[in-house]
Amino acid sequence: MTVPSRVPMYEHGKLYQLQKQEIDDAVRRVIEKGVFDWGDEVAAFEEEFASWNGVEHAVSVNSGTAAIKIALLAANVGRGDEVITVPNTDISSSSGIRHTGADVVWVDIEPLSRTMDTQALRRAITNRTKAILPVDLFGHPANMPEIMDIASQQGLVVIEDACLALGATIDGRKVGGFATATCFSFAPKKHLGSYGSGGAILTRNGAFAERMRKLSAYGQSRHRHRSNTTVAGNTGLYIEEEGSNEQLDELQAAILRVKLRDFAQTLGTRRNQAARYSQALRNLPLDLPNCLEGFEHAWRNYVLEHDDRDRIRLYLSNNGVQTNLSYSPPMHLQPVYRSMNKGENSFPVTERSCSRLFGLPIGPHIDDEQLEHVLQTLHNFFGSH
Ligand SMILES: *Cc1c(COP(=O)(O)O)cnc(C)c1O
């Protein structure tokens, strides 16, 4: 038996207790109705999610991984194309590109935001480049205004991986309003977490949304499917695309609708916690996470950097504080991509960040007393070392 941490990274059961009645009601409503796919909950969630983000269309899917792949497919990315992304991210940003048949081109990051270096992006564009896939790492948006300028000059599509950045803003505008399509994850550990798996894509383009909906639902139009199955004796299949089965399910949609209602509060808690961390740690010899001028962070992760991160993590762990290593080592150094021949020193800024970073617990499952324990433990480490 492992002893539970005094300050865990995640505690889903505790978050459930905070909304138990509403979640129970939502789950019971779906089960009693007996509609688990092609139902009203998914459609309602999409409408509410689009409206929360101030973007015209939301297409829900069953993971962030699916969101990235479906958005690329709907943009006609495929064999012979190159898509530019960064290596310090989830596997899905790279594998999603390769699953379309296209080639991944990684570029380095800029150190303060840990997102795509736009100079490196400019240098990486070739006549095969079809799309740019920036990642809003840890909740800090990539430099979307500049990336969109580059894309429009070069006629490129932009698929933004905002799986960690729901609620983040640039000059007061929420992410989701910039790119051709913006992808989100509702994995349980994301800051809007489902009770299984989920994802969504935002877009301003109605035809693009409709195409993504079909691609994620067997190539069938939802509208047609739903009207077809409510009349007596349906009129048979009507498949318009070679789609996959990657729709969000009704139970997850119902749960996410409950959690979305409280999401602004969740974000507020995270922002307060991040501010408290940064204020209390500013005098320690740690590289604190930045938030660039004009950007508002979603604080899905609070990620510090230090040369001695392994010793710090061990000390924290011995004192009941969990930490994690998000997206370290980077993708170009993973066994799966050995054949791409991008060894060490290919992306020095990324490698330095990934070798020094560690994440602290953050989120509404942490109370003030727990947060102060994290701070005290870090102060003790530096006081005694
Ligand atoms: C979580 C995550 C994904 C994948 O989302 P899943 O829902 O786990 O498939 C993709 N990109 C980033 C940056 C993520 O954090």
GROMACS .gro file of C-alpha atoms and ligand atoms in nm:
model
  400
    1MET     CA    1   0.000   0.000   0.000
    2THR     CA    2   0.130   0.342  -0.089
    3VAL     CA    3   0.057   0.622   0.153
    4PRO     CA    4  -0.158   0.894  -0.007
    5SER     CA    5   0.033   1.214  -0.066
    6ARG     CA    6  -0.049   1.509   0.149
    7VAL     CA    7  -0.057   1.716  -0.170
    8PRO     CA    8  -0.144   1.500  -0.473
    9MET     CA    9  -0.126   1.618  -0.835
   10TYR     CA   10  -0.484   1.502  -0.895
   11GLU     CA   11  -0.778   1.390  -0.680
   12HIS     CA   12  -1.080   1.317  -0.897
   13GLY     CA   13  -1.290   1.172  -0.612
   14LYS     CA   14  -1.263   1.494  -0.414
   15LEU     CA   15  -1.374   1.703  -0.714
   16TYR     CA   16  -1.672   1.471  -0.765
   17GLN     CA   17  -1.786   1.531  -0.405
   18LEU     CA   18  -1.799   1.906  -0.478
   19GLN     CA   19  -2.059   1.853  -0.751
   20LYS     CA   20  -2.200   1.514  -0.653
   21GLN     CA   21  -2.569   1.599  -0.677
   22GLU     CA   22  -2.551   1.761  -1.021
   23ILE     CA   23  -2.324   1.490  -1.164
   24ASP     CA   24  -2.547   1.213  -1.026
   25ASP     CA   25  -2.854   1.381  -1.175
   26ALA     CA   26  -2.685   1.417  -1.516
   27VAL     CA   27  -2.570   1.054  -1.525
   28ARG     CA   28  -2.911   0.925  -1.413
   29ARG     CA   29  -3.087   1.144  -1.674
   30VAL     CA   30  -2.884   0.985  -1.955
   31ILE     CA   31  -2.914   0.627  -1.832
   32GLU     CA   32  -3.287   0.650  -1.767
   33LYS     CA   33  -3.345   0.800  -2.109
   34GLY     CA   34  -3.143   0.516  -2.259
   35VAL     CA   35  -2.981   0.722  -2.535
   36PHE     CA   36  -2.603   0.681  -2.534
   37ASP     CA   37  -2.506   0.797  -2.883
   38TRP     CA   38  -2.639   1.045  -3.143
   39GLY     CA   39  -2.834   1.216  -2.864
   40ASP     CA   40  -2.923   1.559  -2.729
   41GLU     CA   41  -2.650   1.586  -2.463
   42VAL     CA   42  -2.368   1.598  -2.717
   43ALA     CA   43  -2.547   1.858  -2.927
   44ALA     CA   44  -2.622   2.069  -2.618
   45PHE     CA   45  -2.265   2.042  -2.491
   46GLU     CA   46  -2.128   2.153  -2.827
   47GLU     CA   47  -2.352   2.457  -2.825
   48GLU     CA   48  -2.258   2.546  -2.466
   49PHE     CA   49  -1.886   2.489  -2.526
   50ALA     CA   50  -1.886   2.704  -2.841
   51SER     CA   51  -2.073   2.978  -2.661
   52TRP     CA   52  -1.844   2.966  -2.353
   53ASN     CA   53  -1.549   3.022  -2.585
   54GLY     CA   54  -1.722   3.281  -2.802
   55VAL     CA   55  -1.663   3.078  -3.120
   56GLU     CA   56  -1.934   2.982  -3.371
   57HIS     CA   57  -1.888   2.604  -3.391
   58ALA     CA   58  -1.775   2.325  -3.158
   59VAL     CA   59  -1.737   1.964  -3.270
   60SER     CA   60  -1.702   1.717  -2.986
   61VAL     CA   61  -1.492   1.402  -3.025
   62ASN     CA   62  -1.375   1.129  -2.791
   63SER     CA   63  -1.023   1.258  -2.713
   64GLY     CA   64  -0.775   1.538  -2.771
   65THR     CA   65  -0.584   1.292  -2.986
   66ALA     CA   66  -0.889   1.245  -3.209
   67ALA     CA   67  -0.945   1.622  -3.220
   68ILE     CA   68  -0.597   1.683  -3.364
   69LYS     CA   69  -0.619   1.405  -3.623
   70ILE     CA   70  -0.973   1.491  -3.735
   71ALA     CA   71  -0.893   1.862  -3.770
   72LEU     CA   72  -0.587   1.782  -3.984
   73LEU     CA   73  -0.786   1.539  -4.201
   74ALA     CA   74  -1.064   1.793  -4.249
   75ALA     CA   75  -0.798   2.042  -4.365
   76ASN     CA   76  -0.696   1.786  -4.631
   77VAL     CA   77  -0.355   1.729  -4.474
   78GLY     CA   78  -0.212   1.401  -4.600
   79ARG     CA   79   0.066   1.218  -4.779
   80GLY     CA   80   0.337   1.444  -4.920
   81ASP     CA   81   0.254   1.733  -4.687
   82GLU     CA   82   0.464   1.867  -4.403
   83VAL     CA   83   0.317   1.996  -4.078
   84ILE     CA   84   0.529   2.206  -3.844
   85THR     CA   85   0.496   2.154  -3.468
   86VAL     CA   86   0.711   2.151  -3.152
   87PRO     CA   87   0.871   1.852  -2.976
   88ASN     CA   88   0.783   1.947  -2.615
   89THR     CA   89   0.427   1.819  -2.614
   90ASP     CA   90   0.204   1.516  -2.600
   91ILE     CA   91   0.263   1.237  -2.851
   92SER     CA   92  -0.070   1.320  -3.022
   93SER     CA   93   0.058   1.644  -3.169
   94SER     CA   94   0.318   1.447  -3.367
   95SER     CA   95   0.135   1.115  -3.410
   96GLY     CA   96  -0.182   1.298  -3.521
   97ILE     CA   97   0.017   1.449  -3.808
   98ARG     CA   98   0.172   1.116  -3.904
   99HIS     CA   99  -0.159   0.932  -3.888
  100THR     CA  100  -0.282   1.150  -4.175
  101GLY     CA  101   0.017   1.034  -4.383
  102ALA     CA  102   0.192   1.373  -4.358
  103ASP     CA  103   0.544   1.432  -4.224
  104VAL     CA  104   0.622   1.600  -3.892
  105VAL     CA  105   0.865   1.890  -3.892
  106TRP     CA  106   0.967   1.996  -3.542
  107VAL     CA  107   1.093   2.342  -3.456
  108ASP     CA  108   1.239   2.469  -3.130
  109ILE     CA  109   1.055   2.679  -2.872
  110GLU     CA  110   1.123   3.019  -2.727
  111PRO     CA  111   1.230   2.984  -2.364
  112LEU     CA  112   0.996   3.221  -2.180
  113SER     CA  113   0.661   3.087  -2.296
  114ARG     CA  114   0.797   2.742  -2.393
  115THR     CA  115   0.586   2.764  -2.711
  116MET     CA  116   0.679   2.764  -3.081
  117ASP     CA  117   0.967   2.995  -3.177
  118THR     CA  118   0.820   3.195  -3.464
  119GLN     CA  119   1.164   3.267  -3.617
  120ALA     CA  120   1.233   2.893  -3.626
  121LEU     CA  121   0.887   2.845  -3.777
  122ARG     CA  122   0.962   3.089  -4.060
  123ARG     CA  123   1.286   2.905  -4.139
  124ALA     CA  124   1.115   2.563  -4.143
  125ILE     CA  125   0.853   2.648  -4.408
  126THR     CA  126   0.910   2.469  -4.741
  127ASN     CA  127   0.698   2.428  -5.053
  128ARG     CA  128   0.560   2.108  -4.895
  129THR     CA  129   0.440   2.280  -4.577
  130LYS     CA  130   0.063   2.253  -4.551
  131ALA     CA  131  -0.013   2.335  -4.189
  132ILE     CA  132   0.126   2.471  -3.863
  133LEU     CA  133   0.037   2.301  -3.537
  134PRO     CA  134   0.136   2.526  -3.244
  135VAL     CA  135   0.089   2.400  -2.887
  136ASP     CA  136  -0.028   2.618  -2.597
  137LEU     CA  137   0.203   2.450  -2.352
  138PHE     CA  138   0.091   2.414  -1.991
  139GLY     CA  139  -0.184   2.669  -2.065
  140HIS     CA  140   0.030   2.953  -2.204
  141PRO     CA  141  -0.097   3.032  -2.555
  142ALA     CA  142   0.146   3.014  -2.844
  143ASN     CA  143   0.205   3.344  -3.022
  144MET     CA  144  -0.113   3.305  -3.226
  145PRO     CA  145  -0.133   3.657  -3.374
  146GLU     CA  146   0.213   3.621  -3.527
  147ILE     CA  147   0.160   3.258  -3.630
  148MET     CA  148  -0.166   3.356  -3.804
  149ASP     CA  149   0.018   3.635  -3.990
  150ILE     CA  150   0.282   3.392  -4.111
  151ALA     CA  151   0.016   3.139  -4.210
  152SER     CA  152  -0.187   3.388  -4.408
  153GLN     CA  153   0.122   3.519  -4.591
  154GLN     CA  154   0.213   3.162  -4.688
  155GLY     CA  155  -0.138   3.023  -4.741
  156LEU     CA  156  -0.110   2.768  -4.459
  157VAL     CA  157  -0.370   2.612  -4.233
  158VAL     CA  158  -0.327   2.648  -3.855
  159ILE     CA  159  -0.446   2.372  -3.623
  160GLU     CA  160  -0.384   2.484  -3.265
  161ASP     CA  161  -0.332   2.229  -2.990
  162ALA     CA  162  -0.500   2.399  -2.697
  163CYS     CA  163  -0.550   2.078  -2.499
  164LEU     CA  164  -0.394   2.250  -2.196
  165ALA     CA  165  -0.522   2.601  -2.259
  166LEU     CA  166  -0.900   2.611  -2.232
  167GLY     CA  167  -0.985   2.958  -2.104
  168ALA     CA  168  -0.649   3.119  -2.187
  169THR     CA  169  -0.663   3.453  -2.369
  170ILE     CA  170  -0.450   3.674  -2.593
  171ASP     CA  171  -0.530   4.045  -2.576
  172GLY     CA  172  -0.857   3.951  -2.408
  173ARG     CA  173  -0.962   3.704  -2.681
  174LYS     CA  174  -1.001   3.340  -2.581
  175VAL     CA  175  -0.795   3.078  -2.763
  176GLY     CA  176  -1.023   2.912  -3.015
  177GLY     CA  177  -1.088   3.235  -3.203
  178PHE     CA  178  -0.752   3.249  -3.383
  179ALA     CA  179  -0.667   2.928  -3.570
  180THR     CA  180  -0.848   2.748  -3.853
  181ALA     CA  181  -0.933   2.490  -3.586
  182THR     CA  182  -0.844   2.470  -3.216
  183CYS     CA  183  -0.824   2.136  -3.036
  184PHE     CA  184  -0.911   2.059  -2.674
  185SER     CA  185  -0.885   1.752  -2.451
  186PHE     CA  186  -1.123   1.647  -2.173
  187ALA     CA  187  -0.902   1.366  -2.045
  188PRO     CA  188  -0.972   1.324  -1.672
  189LYS     CA  189  -0.651   1.503  -1.574
  190LYS     CA  190  -0.712   1.806  -1.795
  191HIS     CA  191  -0.858   2.114  -1.626
  192LEU     CA  192  -1.200   2.042  -1.777
  193GLY     CA  193  -1.190   1.667  -1.722
  194SER     CA  194  -1.450   1.408  -1.820
  195TYR     CA  195  -1.507   1.077  -1.640
  196GLY     CA  196  -1.347   0.885  -1.925
  197SER     CA  197  -1.221   1.046  -2.239
  198GLY     CA  198  -1.327   1.339  -2.453
  199GLY     CA  199  -1.219   1.625  -2.673
  200ALA     CA  200  -1.349   1.905  -2.892
  201ILE     CA  201  -1.254   2.125  -3.184
  202LEU     CA  202  -1.356   2.489  -3.221
  203THR     CA  203  -1.382   2.663  -3.557
  204ARG     CA  204  -1.548   2.969  -3.704
  205ASN     CA  205  -1.614   2.785  -4.032
  206GLY     CA  206  -1.948   2.601  -4.048
  207ALA     CA  207  -1.861   2.379  -4.346
  208PHE     CA  208  -1.532   2.281  -4.181
  209ALA     CA  209  -1.721   2.192  -3.860
  210GLU     CA  210  -1.968   1.979  -4.054
  211ARG     CA  211  -1.684   1.792  -4.225
  212MET     CA  212  -1.512   1.723  -3.890
  213ARG     CA  213  -1.842   1.599  -3.748
  214LYS     CA  214  -1.880   1.353  -4.033
  215LEU     CA  215  -1.518   1.237  -4.016
  216SER     CA  216  -1.562   1.153  -3.647
  217ALA     CA  217  -1.898   0.978  -3.694
  218TYR     CA  218  -1.856   0.704  -3.956
  219GLY     CA  219  -1.876   0.961  -4.234
  220GLN     CA  220  -2.244   1.017  -4.163
  221SER     CA  221  -2.413   1.352  -4.122
  222ARG     CA  222  -2.546   1.386  -3.769
  223HIS     CA  223  -2.851   1.575  -3.877
  224ARG     CA  224  -2.943   1.312  -4.133
  225HIS     CA  225  -2.870   1.024  -3.894
  226ARG     CA  226  -3.086   1.172  -3.620
  227SER     CA  227  -3.384   1.255  -3.837
  228ASN     CA  228  -3.352   0.920  -4.008
  229THR     CA  229  -3.370   0.714  -3.691
  230THR     CA  230  -3.668   0.894  -3.542
  231VAL     CA  231  -3.906   0.819  -3.830
  232ALA     CA  232  -4.073   0.479  -3.838
  233GLY     CA  233  -3.846   0.243  -4.030
  234ASN     CA  234  -3.532   0.423  -4.129
  235THR     CA  235  -3.430   0.468  -4.487
  236GLY     CA  236  -3.088   0.306  -4.467
  237LEU     CA  237  -2.728   0.413  -4.452
  238TYR     CA  238  -2.598   0.726  -4.617
  239ILE     CA  239  -2.217   0.750  -4.592
  240GLU     CA  240  -2.051   1.058  -4.735
  241GLU     CA  241  -1.692   1.021  -4.612
  242GLU     CA  242  -1.455   0.750  -4.492
  243GLY     CA  243  -1.496   0.841  -4.129
  244SER     CA  244  -1.392   0.688  -3.801
  245ASN     CA  245  -1.587   0.627  -3.482
  246GLU     CA  246  -1.455   0.899  -3.255
  247GLN     CA  247  -1.764   1.074  -3.126
  248LEU     CA  248  -1.807   1.198  -2.771
  249ASP     CA  249  -2.065   0.985  -2.588
  250GLU     CA  250  -2.380   1.109  -2.420
  251LEU     CA  251  -2.267   1.031  -2.064
  252GLN     CA  252  -1.945   1.228  -2.097
  253ALA     CA  253  -2.130   1.515  -2.262
  254ALA     CA  254  -2.381   1.529  -1.975
  255ILE     CA  255  -2.100   1.529  -1.716
  256LEU     CA  256  -1.901   1.792  -1.907
  257ARG     CA  257  -2.209   2.016  -1.923
  258VAL     CA  258  -2.218   2.018  -1.542
  259LYS     CA  259  -1.845   2.085  -1.514
  260LEU     CA  260  -1.848   2.361  -1.778
  261ARG     CA  261  -2.096   2.557  -1.565
  262ASP     CA  262  -1.835   2.583  -1.288
  263PHE     CA  263  -1.536   2.614  -1.516
  264ALA     CA  264  -1.486   2.989  -1.479
  265GLN     CA  265  -1.453   2.933  -1.105
  266THR     CA  266  -1.204   2.649  -1.160
  267LEU     CA  267  -0.993   2.879  -1.376
  268GLY     CA  268  -1.010   3.154  -1.113
  269THR     CA  269  -0.887   2.912  -0.846
  270ARG     CA  270  -0.596   2.806  -1.067
  271ARG     CA  271  -0.501   3.165  -1.143
  272ASN     CA  272  -0.504   3.256  -0.773
  273GLN     CA  273  -0.294   2.952  -0.684
  274ALA     CA  274  -0.041   3.029  -0.959
  275ALA     CA  275  -0.017   3.389  -0.838
  276ARG     CA  276   0.039   3.270  -0.481
  277TYR     CA  277   0.311   3.025  -0.591
  278SER     CA  278   0.489   3.288  -0.800
  279GLN     CA  279   0.473   3.550  -0.527
  280ALA     CA  280   0.598   3.317  -0.254
  281LEU     CA  281   0.872   3.155  -0.464
  282ARG     CA  282   1.013   3.467  -0.626
  283ASN     CA  283   1.310   3.490  -0.389
  284LEU     CA  284   1.418   3.128  -0.433
  285PRO     CA  285   1.673   3.033  -0.702
  286LEU     CA  286   1.406   2.873  -0.924
  287ASP     CA  287   1.301   2.963  -1.278
  288LEU     CA  288   0.931   3.038  -1.238
  289PRO     CA  289   0.677   3.001  -1.519
  290ASN     CA  290   0.627   3.321  -1.718
  291CYS     CA  291   0.320   3.474  -1.867
  292LEU     CA  292   0.407   3.709  -2.152
  293GLU     CA  293   0.252   4.055  -2.177
  294GLY     CA  294  -0.096   4.046  -2.328
  295PHE     CA  295  -0.136   3.673  -2.261
  296GLU     CA  296  -0.354   3.522  -1.991
  297HIS     CA  297  -0.247   3.173  -1.880
  298ALA     CA  298  -0.495   2.889  -1.813
  299TRP     CA  299  -0.260   2.735  -1.551
  300ARG     CA  300  -0.341   2.374  -1.629
  301ASN     CA  301   0.016   2.318  -1.506
  302TYR     CA  302   0.247   2.518  -1.284
  303VAL     CA  303   0.590   2.420  -1.416
  304LEU     CA  304   0.921   2.538  -1.268
  305GLU     CA  305   1.274   2.481  -1.389
  306HIS     CA  306   1.596   2.416  -1.197
  307ASP     CA  307   1.927   2.237  -1.271
  308ASP     CA  308   1.880   2.016  -0.966
  309ARG     CA  309   1.519   1.923  -1.032
  310ASP     CA  310   1.562   1.554  -0.946
  311ARG     CA  311   1.687   1.632  -0.597
  312ILE     CA  312   1.410   1.887  -0.546
  313ARG     CA  313   1.147   1.637  -0.659
  314LEU     CA  314   1.281   1.372  -0.423
  315TYR     CA  315   1.274   1.613  -0.131
  316LEU     CA  316   0.918   1.720  -0.214
  317SER     CA  317   0.811   1.358  -0.247
  318ASN     CA  318   0.966   1.269   0.089
  319ASN     CA  319   0.757   1.548   0.236
  320GLY     CA  320   0.427   1.436   0.086
  321VAL     CA  321   0.424   1.663  -0.220
  322GLN     CA  322   0.371   1.499  -0.557
  323THR     CA  323   0.527   1.652  -0.866
  324ASN     CA  324   0.528   1.546  -1.230
  325LEU     CA  325   0.734   1.567  -1.546
  326SER     CA  326   0.509   1.688  -1.824
  327TYR     CA  327   0.635   1.606  -2.171
  328SER     CA  328   0.987   1.529  -2.064
  329PRO     CA  329   1.189   1.391  -2.239
  330PRO     CA  330   1.067   1.563  -2.558
  331MET     CA  331   0.921   1.375  -2.855
  332HIS     CA  332   1.231   1.383  -3.076
  333LEU     CA  333   1.420   1.185  -2.809
  334GLN     CA  334   1.148   0.921  -2.765
  335PRO     CA  335   1.215   0.565  -2.889
  336VAL     CA  336   0.920   0.586  -3.132
  337TYR     CA  337   1.088   0.866  -3.330
  338ARG     CA  338   1.445   0.732  -3.331
  339SER     CA  339   1.419   0.681  -3.706
  340MET     CA  340   1.374   1.056  -3.757
  341ASN     CA  341   1.742   1.097  -3.658
  342LYS     CA  342   1.691   1.401  -3.442
  343GLY     CA  343   1.936   1.325  -3.164
  344GLU     CA  344   2.045   1.539  -2.872
  345ASN     CA  345   2.117   1.905  -2.945
  346SER     CA  346   1.863   1.912  -3.229
  347PHE     CA  347   1.639   2.149  -3.030
  348PRO     CA  348   1.854   2.299  -2.753
  349VAL     CA  349   1.593   2.526  -2.595
  350THR     CA  350   1.341   2.242  -2.576
  351GLU     CA  351   1.599   2.001  -2.438
  352ARG     CA  352   1.719   2.241  -2.171
  353SER     CA  353   1.362   2.310  -2.060
  354CYS     CA  354   1.260   1.943  -2.058
  355SER     CA  355   1.568   1.841  -1.857
  356ARG     CA  356   1.506   2.104  -1.587
  357LEU     CA  357   1.127   2.121  -1.554
  358PHE     CA  358   0.892   1.983  -1.290
  359GLY     CA  359   0.526   2.053  -1.219
  360LEU     CA  360   0.370   2.136  -0.881
  361PRO     CA  361   0.017   2.038  -0.775
  362ILE     CA  362  -0.241   2.296  -0.880
  363GLY     CA  363  -0.619   2.297  -0.914
  364PRO     CA  364  -0.941   2.307  -0.711
  365HIS     CA  365  -0.859   1.979  -0.533
  366ILE     CA  366  -0.582   2.164  -0.345
  367ASP     CA  367  -0.676   2.385  -0.050
  368ASP     CA  368  -0.479   2.678   0.094
  369GLU     CA  369  -0.323   2.468   0.368
  370GLN     CA  370  -0.190   2.216   0.113
  371LEU     CA  371  -0.057   2.494  -0.107
  372GLU     CA  372   0.127   2.650   0.187
  373HIS     CA  373   0.277   2.308   0.267
  374VAL     CA  374   0.423   2.294  -0.086
  375LEU     CA  375   0.571   2.642  -0.043
  376GLN     CA  376   0.711   2.566   0.303
  377THR     CA  377   0.871   2.245   0.174
  378LEU     CA  378   1.042   2.429  -0.113
  379HIS     CA  379   1.166   2.697   0.127
  380ASN     CA  380   1.298   2.424   0.358
  381PHE     CA  381   1.481   2.259   0.067
  382PHE     CA  382   1.665   2.576  -0.022
  383GLY     CA  383   1.716   2.671   0.343
  384SER     CA  384   1.893   2.345   0.419
  385HIS     CA  385   2.080   2.281   0.094
  386LIG     C1  386  -0.363   1.578  -2.334
  386LIG     C2  387  -0.304   1.636  -2.454
  386LIG     C3  388  -0.331   1.582  -2.580
  386LIG     C4  389  -0.410   1.457  -2.600
  386LIG     O1  390  -0.538   1.458  -2.544
  386LIG     P1  391  -0.609   1.318  -2.506
  386LIG     O2  392  -0.747   1.358  -2.468
  386LIG     O3  393  -0.532   1.259  -2.393
  386LIG     O4  394  -0.606   1.231  -2.627
  386LIG     C5  395  -0.275   1.646  -2.689
  386LIG     N1  396  -0.197   1.755  -2.676
  386LIG     C6  397  -0.168   1.807  -2.557
  386LIG     C7  398  -0.082   1.929  -2.548
  386LIG     C8  399  -0.220   1.750  -2.443
  386LIG     O5  400  -0.190   1.801  -2.323
   0.00000   0.00000   0.00000
